[in-house]
Structures are given as C-alpha cells and as structure tokens.
Coordinates of C-alpha atoms in Angstrom, one line a residue:
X1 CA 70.2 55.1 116.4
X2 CA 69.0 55.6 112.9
X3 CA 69.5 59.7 113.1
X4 CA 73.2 58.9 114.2
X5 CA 73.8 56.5 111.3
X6 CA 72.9 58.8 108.9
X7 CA 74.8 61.7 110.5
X8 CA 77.6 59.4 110.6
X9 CA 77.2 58.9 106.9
X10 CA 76.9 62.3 106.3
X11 CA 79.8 63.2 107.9
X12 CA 81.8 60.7 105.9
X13 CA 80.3 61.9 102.6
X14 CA 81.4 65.6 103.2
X15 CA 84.9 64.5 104.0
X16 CA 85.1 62.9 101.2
X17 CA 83.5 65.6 98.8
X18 CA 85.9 67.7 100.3
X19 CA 88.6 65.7 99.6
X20 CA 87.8 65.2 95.7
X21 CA 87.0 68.8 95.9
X22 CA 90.4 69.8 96.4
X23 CA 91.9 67.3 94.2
X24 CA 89.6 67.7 90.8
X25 CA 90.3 71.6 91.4
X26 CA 94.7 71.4 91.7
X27 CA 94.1 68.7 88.2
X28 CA 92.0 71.4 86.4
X29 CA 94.2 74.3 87.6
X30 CA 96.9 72.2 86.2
X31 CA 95.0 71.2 83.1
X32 CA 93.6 74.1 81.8
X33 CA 96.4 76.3 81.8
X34 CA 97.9 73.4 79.2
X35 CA 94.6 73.5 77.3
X36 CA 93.5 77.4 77.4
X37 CA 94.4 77.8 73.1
X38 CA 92.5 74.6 72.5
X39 CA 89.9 75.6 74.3
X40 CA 89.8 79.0 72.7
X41 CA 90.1 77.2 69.3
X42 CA 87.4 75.0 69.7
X43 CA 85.2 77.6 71.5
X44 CA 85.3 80.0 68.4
X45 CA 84.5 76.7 65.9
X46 CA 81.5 75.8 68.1
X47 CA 80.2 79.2 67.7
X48 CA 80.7 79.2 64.4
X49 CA 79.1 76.2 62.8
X50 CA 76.2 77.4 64.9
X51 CA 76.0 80.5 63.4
X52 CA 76.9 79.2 59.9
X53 CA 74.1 77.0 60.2
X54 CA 71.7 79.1 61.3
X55 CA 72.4 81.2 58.1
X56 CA 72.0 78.2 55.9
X57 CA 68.4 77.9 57.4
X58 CA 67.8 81.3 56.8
X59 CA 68.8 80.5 53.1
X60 CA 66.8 78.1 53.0
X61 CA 63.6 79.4 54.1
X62 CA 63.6 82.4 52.0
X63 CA 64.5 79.9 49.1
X64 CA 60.9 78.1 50.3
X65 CA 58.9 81.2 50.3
X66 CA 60.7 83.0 47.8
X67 CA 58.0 81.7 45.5
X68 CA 55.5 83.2 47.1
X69 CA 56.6 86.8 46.7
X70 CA 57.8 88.6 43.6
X71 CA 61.5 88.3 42.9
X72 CA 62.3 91.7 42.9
X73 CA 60.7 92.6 46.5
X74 CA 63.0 89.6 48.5
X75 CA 66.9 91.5 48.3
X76 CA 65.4 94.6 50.4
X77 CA 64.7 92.4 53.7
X78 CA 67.4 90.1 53.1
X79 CA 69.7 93.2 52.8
X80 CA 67.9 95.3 55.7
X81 CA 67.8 92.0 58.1
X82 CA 72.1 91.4 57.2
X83 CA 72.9 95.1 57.9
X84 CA 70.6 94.8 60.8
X85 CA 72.5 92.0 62.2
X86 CA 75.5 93.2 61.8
X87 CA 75.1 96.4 63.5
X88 CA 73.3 94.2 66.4
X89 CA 76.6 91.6 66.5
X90 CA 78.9 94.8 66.5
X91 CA 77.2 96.3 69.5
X92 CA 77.1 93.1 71.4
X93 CA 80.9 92.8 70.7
X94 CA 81.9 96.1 71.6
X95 CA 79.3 96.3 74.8
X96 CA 79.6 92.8 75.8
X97 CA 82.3 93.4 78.7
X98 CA 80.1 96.0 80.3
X99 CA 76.4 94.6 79.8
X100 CA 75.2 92.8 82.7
X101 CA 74.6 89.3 81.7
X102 CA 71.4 89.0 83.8
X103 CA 69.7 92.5 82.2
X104 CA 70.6 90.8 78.4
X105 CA 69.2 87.3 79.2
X106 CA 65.9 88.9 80.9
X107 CA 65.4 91.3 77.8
X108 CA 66.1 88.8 75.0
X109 CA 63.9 86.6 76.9
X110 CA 60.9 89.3 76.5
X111 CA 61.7 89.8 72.7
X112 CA 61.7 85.9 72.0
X113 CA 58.6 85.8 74.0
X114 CA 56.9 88.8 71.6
X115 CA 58.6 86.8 68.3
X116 CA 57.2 83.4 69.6
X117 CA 53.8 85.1 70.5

C-alpha cells in the first residue's frame, strides 16, 4: 500500500514538473529574446569590475612590498607580467571558440594547483 502511494506521488510530481517545464521554457524563450542586449551589457560590466578589481589588488600589493625591493628593479615585472597578460588575454580571445572548455578548465586547474603549492 505504501509503495503504491508513493508511486502515485511520483507520478503526480513528474506530471507536474513536466508541466512547469514546458511553461518556464515558452516564458524564457519569450524573455530572453527581449533581454539578449541587456544581458550582453551587463555580462561585459560583470567581467569587468572583476577584472578592474583584480588589477587594483595587484596595485596594491606591489605598493605593500614595493618597500621591500629597490625602486628601480619593480617596473621590469610589472611591465613583463602586463605584456604577459596581454598576450595570454589575446590568445584566449582569439582561440576561445575553438578550445575545448573541458581541456582549459583541467589545465588551469593543474597551474593553480603548482601556484597554490
């Protein structure tokens, strides 16, 4: 008797999944083709505060060790480290349609793993 209630149940829950299902997917085919520039827009601000505040910390931890080191010997890795990261960024722009996103994941895992280590 108990097995049967809770198939019973079951059965009602899927039905009713399904049903939402189909309805929360027509409202965000419907939405999103409204909302695609927004989206875009808020996307590409998202990424950038992130990456403007990343580079603010990076300021301000060579600021905080910057006393430690001779003023003339800081612009080289500042300089090499920018150059560096742009060339990085470039080739992640230009190869990121064909990269697979599994292979990138697995090998920037391994290099934080070495950096963390």
């Amino acid at each position: 008797v108990m097995i049967a209630i809770v198939c019973l149940s079951m059965g009602n829950i899927m039905a009713k999944t399904s049903k939402w299902e189909r309805k929360l997917k027509a409202e965000v085919n419907e939405e999103t083709s409204d909302k695609a520039l927004i989206s875009s827009k808020s996307i590409f601000f998202l990424t950038f505060t992130a990456v403007l505040r990343e580079g603010l910390e990076t300021i301000i931890f060579f600021v905080g060790i910057g006393g430690a080191y001779e003023l003339k010997s800081l612009p080289i890795p500042a300089i090499v480290g920018g150059v560096l990261g742009a060339v990085i960024g470039w080739g992640l722009y230009r190869l990121g349609n064909h990269l697979a996103i599994k292979i990138f994941f697995r090998v920037t895992m391994v290099i934080l793993v070495f950096i963390g280590a």
